[in-house]
Amino acid sequence: MSPNPLLDNAGLPLFDQIKPEHVTPAIDVLLKQAEDALEKVTGPDVPADYDALSLLLDVTTEKLGRAWGAVGHLNSVADTAELRAAFNENLPRVTEFYTRLGADERLYAKYKALAASEQGITLSAPRKRALDNALRGFVLGGAELQGAAKERFAAIQEQQAALSQSFSEHVMDATDAFSHYASTEELAGLPQDVLDATAAAAQAEGKEGHKLTLHMPCYLPVMQYATHRAVRETMYRAYSTRASEFGAAERDNSILMQQIVALRHEEAQLLGYGSFADVSLVPKMADTPKQVMDFLRDLAKRARPFAEKDMAELREFAKAECQLDDLQAWDVAFVSEKLKEARYAFSDQEVKQYFTEPTVLKGLFGLIETLFDVTLSPDTAPVWHESVRFFRIERRGELIGQFYLDPYARPGKRPGAWMDDVRGRWKRPDNQQTQTPVAHLVCNYAKGVGDKPALLTHDDVTTLFHEFGHGLHHMLTKVDDIGVAGISGVEWDAVELPSQFMENFCWEWDVVQKLTHHVDTGASLPRALFDKMTAAKNFQSGMMTLRQIEFSLFDMRLHAEAGNDQRVQAVLDEVRQEVAVNIPPSFNRFQHSFSHIFAGGYAAGYYSYKWAEVLSADAYAAFEEAADGQSGVLNTDVGRRYREAILEAGGSRSAMENFKAFRGREPQIDALLRHQGMS
Ligand code: ZN
């Protein structure tokens, strides 16, 4: 039998050789090794010594993680029925192992002994941080609890998981349960592709006309383009009351929300905290719920005049151009779209002709090379598809990192864009060699037709820059401890700093010019078109900011104040009264489908979106402040400082320490407001 490629971790993954039949045998071996290592390190023969623990446990779990990462990656980008079956068969086993590892009391005791030892006190700062993170994870997982409290904690975890699962199932089922059959006349204004899809959906059921559903590809265009007001109202009412008391009782999330919030509060009390919001913030950059709420309220105050102006313009336009004297919730998207068209008419198709892939990549690579003092060049590695490219990053001949770029959409590839790690930077305890980091950069834009290059929308370009920001965070790290190298160990509300930071360059004229080369004429993007794009970017930014603040403040208050499990609607009403310029109708039950906080990982964490935006905008402002006529924002000195303080330090220090090391002060919200046209 030929060797199993998933067990070969000497170099890069053998993506061209991995087959579905390799998965289970490899995971059998690697899980066994990891389990043996866990038994060994928690036993009496292994001292509470950093290197000794790392040599046994980290080496085996990293091996498992890398192999499982390769399988998961292929499942995402080269899905087949056989591979999916192999993935799904092994997923519960791998998840179960990591859950057990994270709750193993013997391991917790060993880490505690290490922390308390002579060695523990004198560990290097990155190692100390890695150890602290591990200990904190155990404590928040209930490792310090005893007896009845411990049992109750475990029961709460189980109930929460079940309730969250039901919550999201109710949202999905309520979304699926609704349909509205409309005539072609009722759908006047809709784009042809949507009309075709809705007609096909009706026809598939043997019905006349068009089938409308609450799924985004249907709901959104109806709300934006349908001139028929009653159809919009019908759709809005259905959408905004999903999984509420206005629908089927078996899908009503009202009680579930109360139970989830109450259980979280009880969990927090068991752990010795005043509220679940306090618990949520322990591993985050923000310190206290009050700090988050002050931040949100300050931002609301500053965005408010712009939001009021947005709203006034919308009402005026509705009256003058759409004959709508009483703007209703179901008119907002429709009138906004019309106003946007009237103001900033340009087509994405037109813009696309300028962003030809080779020029975009050349410009992006050039920018990275200039700012971060590196060179990027093509490299070779086994790949999973012929269109995948591989590159290496060097500084003066020294290899720093490598990455795969899988750019195009194709069947069997999950939509969206993401960065994933193949392996992290690590001074390996088994051979004392420094393992260089490797990343996946995955996008999904359309491949060029014939011998023409791929054409990217400006959105595609921004996404590409965003993912490269994550990639650079992972690859340019100088930290040798794998648990805090690059993105590892970075606070959750700060992890989007480097990615959103990179997006700013896509709105910088000097940079954008170099990214464009018209597919037919070779011309770069005209300035007038760029100006229209920039103006459209900030369209209704005041209103959108207040909306995000409304969700964030609702989430934070719900989890910060005792007794709010009984006041879900009241808290939302109060928050809307406080910050919204456009209060939804009283039947609106947004919270009943707010899966981010009731079924996802965003509970008392929704603010992170805005929080990280402040960090990235303020970091970028350092480049704007240093800009001169010669090199514009591409200031190499600021680039070096950013690289050292943020990218190279990674998770080895707190995000606030990194930020202050770069900016010399704490973050300020001014740059974000200015970038979004609110100053
Ligand atoms: Zn991101």
PDB file of C-alpha atoms in Angstrom, residues 30-132:
ATOM      1  CA  LEU A  30      -3.512  11.138  14.297  1.00  0.00           C
ATOM      2  CA  LEU A  31      -6.335  11.065  16.849  1.00  0.00           C
ATOM      3  CA  LYS A  32      -4.714   8.066  18.536  1.00  0.00           C
ATOM      4  CA  GLN A  33      -1.386   9.905  18.694  1.00  0.00           C
ATOM      5  CA  ALA A  34      -3.036  13.021  20.087  1.00  0.00           C
ATOM      6  CA  GLU A  35      -4.990  11.039  22.667  1.00  0.00           C
ATOM      7  CA  ASP A  36      -1.857   9.157  23.730  1.00  0.00           C
ATOM      8  CA  ALA A  37      -0.023  12.467  24.039  1.00  0.00           C
ATOM      9  CA  LEU A  38      -2.809  13.895  26.193  1.00  0.00           C
ATOM     10  CA  GLU A  39      -2.675  10.855  28.490  1.00  0.00           C
ATOM     11  CA  LYS A  40       1.078  11.113  28.724  1.00  0.00           C
ATOM     12  CA  VAL A  41       1.358  14.848  29.464  1.00  0.00           C
ATOM     13  CA  THR A  42      -1.316  14.664  32.114  1.00  0.00           C
ATOM     14  CA  GLY A  43       0.391  11.724  33.800  1.00  0.00           C
ATOM     15  CA  PRO A  44       3.003  11.860  36.582  1.00  0.00           C
ATOM     16  CA  ASP A  45       6.044  11.221  34.352  1.00  0.00           C
ATOM     17  CA  VAL A  46       5.893  14.510  32.481  1.00  0.00           C
ATOM     18  CA  PRO A  47       6.957  17.564  34.490  1.00  0.00           C
ATOM     19  CA  ALA A  48       5.032  20.842  34.377  1.00  0.00           C
ATOM     20  CA  ASP A  49       7.613  22.228  31.977  1.00  0.00           C
ATOM     21  CA  TYR A  50       6.710  24.398  28.982  1.00  0.00           C
ATOM     22  CA  ASP A  51       8.948  22.621  26.475  1.00  0.00           C
ATOM     23  CA  ALA A  52       8.157  19.161  27.737  1.00  0.00           C
ATOM     24  CA  LEU A  53       4.394  19.772  27.425  1.00  0.00           C
ATOM     25  CA  SER A  54       4.755  21.447  24.060  1.00  0.00           C
ATOM     26  CA  LEU A  55       7.004  18.709  22.673  1.00  0.00           C
ATOM     27  CA  LEU A  56       4.416  16.068  23.420  1.00  0.00           C
ATOM     28  CA  LEU A  57       1.067  17.767  23.110  1.00  0.00           C
ATOM     29  CA  ASP A  58       1.542  20.668  20.681  1.00  0.00           C
ATOM     30  CA  VAL A  59       3.517  18.561  18.224  1.00  0.00           C
ATOM     31  CA  THR A  60       0.815  15.896  17.984  1.00  0.00           C
ATOM     32  CA  THR A  61      -2.178  18.254  18.014  1.00  0.00           C
ATOM     33  CA  GLU A  62      -0.542  20.461  15.379  1.00  0.00           C
ATOM     34  CA  LYS A  63      -0.099  17.404  13.183  1.00  0.00           C
ATOM     35  CA  LEU A  64      -3.755  16.499  13.641  1.00  0.00           C
ATOM     36  CA  GLY A  65      -4.795  20.116  13.049  1.00  0.00           C
ATOM     37  CA  ARG A  66      -2.798  20.389   9.841  1.00  0.00           C
ATOM     38  CA  ALA A  67      -4.113  17.151   8.366  1.00  0.00           C
ATOM     39  CA  TRP A  68      -7.676  17.964   9.358  1.00  0.00           C
ATOM     40  CA  GLY A  69      -7.186  21.489   8.008  1.00  0.00           C
ATOM     41  CA  ALA A  70      -6.157  20.040   4.632  1.00  0.00           C
ATOM     42  CA  VAL A  71      -9.264  17.822   4.560  1.00  0.00           C
ATOM     43  CA  GLY A  72     -11.513  20.738   5.555  1.00  0.00           C
ATOM     44  CA  HIS A  73      -9.902  22.943   2.939  1.00  0.00           C
ATOM     45  CA  LEU A  74     -10.458  20.399   0.159  1.00  0.00           C
ATOM     46  CA  ASN A  75     -14.026  19.946   1.358  1.00  0.00           C
ATOM     47  CA  SER A  76     -14.497  23.713   0.853  1.00  0.00           C
ATOM     48  CA  VAL A  77     -12.768  24.142  -2.509  1.00  0.00           C
ATOM     49  CA  ALA A  78     -12.982  20.747  -4.238  1.00  0.00           C
ATOM     50  CA  ASP A  79     -16.130  19.148  -2.852  1.00  0.00           C
ATOM     51  CA  THR A  80     -17.143  15.681  -4.024  1.00  0.00           C
ATOM     52  CA  ALA A  81     -19.761  13.343  -2.574  1.00  0.00           C
ATOM     53  CA  GLU A  82     -17.028  10.943  -1.393  1.00  0.00           C
ATOM     54  CA  LEU A  83     -14.933  13.645   0.253  1.00  0.00           C
ATOM     55  CA  ARG A  84     -17.954  15.199   1.941  1.00  0.00           C
ATOM     56  CA  ALA A  85     -18.916  11.803   3.355  1.00  0.00           C
ATOM     57  CA  ALA A  86     -15.380  11.279   4.667  1.00  0.00           C
ATOM     58  CA  PHE A  87     -15.348  14.783   6.147  1.00  0.00           C
ATOM     59  CA  ASN A  88     -18.727  14.387   7.846  1.00  0.00           C
ATOM     60  CA  GLU A  89     -17.802  10.974   9.177  1.00  0.00           C
ATOM     61  CA  ASN A  90     -14.722  12.352  10.930  1.00  0.00           C
ATOM     62  CA  LEU A  91     -15.910  15.810  11.955  1.00  0.00           C
ATOM     63  CA  PRO A  92     -17.646  14.655  15.184  1.00  0.00           C
ATOM     64  CA  ARG A  93     -14.573  12.654  16.238  1.00  0.00           C
ATOM     65  CA  VAL A  94     -12.196  15.569  15.739  1.00  0.00           C
ATOM     66  CA  THR A  95     -14.591  18.044  17.416  1.00  0.00           C
ATOM     67  CA  GLU A  96     -15.080  15.673  20.341  1.00  0.00           C
ATOM     68  CA  PHE A  97     -11.321  15.398  20.859  1.00  0.00           C
ATOM     69  CA  TYR A  98     -10.783  19.162  20.930  1.00  0.00           C
ATOM     70  CA  THR A  99     -13.745  19.654  23.274  1.00  0.00           C
ATOM     71  CA  ARG A 100     -12.307  17.047  25.617  1.00  0.00           C
ATOM     72  CA  LEU A 101      -8.829  18.581  25.372  1.00  0.00           C
ATOM     73  CA  GLY A 102     -10.201  22.005  26.283  1.00  0.00           C
ATOM     74  CA  ALA A 103     -11.961  20.630  29.374  1.00  0.00           C
ATOM     75  CA  ASP A 104      -9.371  18.137  30.626  1.00  0.00           C
ATOM     76  CA  GLU A 105      -8.933  18.907  34.319  1.00  0.00           C
ATOM     77  CA  ARG A 106      -5.621  17.089  34.532  1.00  0.00           C
ATOM     78  CA  LEU A 107      -4.224  19.248  31.754  1.00  0.00           C
ATOM     79  CA  TYR A 108      -5.594  22.342  33.482  1.00  0.00           C
ATOM     80  CA  ALA A 109      -3.852  21.279  36.702  1.00  0.00           C
ATOM     81  CA  LYS A 110      -0.605  20.781  34.824  1.00  0.00           C
ATOM     82  CA  TYR A 111      -0.798  24.225  33.203  1.00  0.00           C
ATOM     83  CA  LYS A 112      -1.615  25.753  36.589  1.00  0.00           C
ATOM     84  CA  ALA A 113       1.401  24.027  38.125  1.00  0.00           C
ATOM     85  CA  LEU A 114       3.546  25.410  35.313  1.00  0.00           C
ATOM     86  CA  ALA A 115       2.195  28.926  35.805  1.00  0.00           C
ATOM     87  CA  ALA A 116       2.936  28.782  39.533  1.00  0.00           C
ATOM     88  CA  SER A 117       6.443  27.356  39.104  1.00  0.00           C
ATOM     89  CA  GLU A 118       9.767  29.171  38.999  1.00  0.00           C
ATOM     90  CA  GLN A 119       9.779  28.620  35.225  1.00  0.00           C
ATOM     91  CA  GLY A 120       6.229  29.887  34.871  1.00  0.00           C
ATOM     92  CA  ILE A 121       7.111  33.203  36.455  1.00  0.00           C
ATOM     93  CA  THR A 122      10.107  33.755  34.183  1.00  0.00           C
ATOM     94  CA  LEU A 123       8.559  32.645  30.888  1.00  0.00           C
ATOM     95  CA  SER A 124       9.076  34.924  27.887  1.00  0.00           C
ATOM     96  CA  ALA A 125       6.232  37.395  27.347  1.00  0.00           C
ATOM     97  CA  PRO A 126       4.743  35.528  24.333  1.00  0.00           C
ATOM     98  CA  ARG A 127       4.856  32.198  26.166  1.00  0.00           C
ATOM     99  CA  LYS A 128       3.332  33.746  29.249  1.00  0.00           C
ATOM    100  CA  ARG A 129       0.514  35.080  27.123  1.00  0.00           C
ATOM    101  CA  ALA A 130      -0.039  31.724  25.427  1.00  0.00           C
ATOM    102  CA  LEU A 131      -0.198  30.046  28.833  1.00  0.00           C
ATOM    103  CA  ASP A 132      -2.541  32.707  30.244  1.00  0.00           C
TER     104      ASP A 132
END
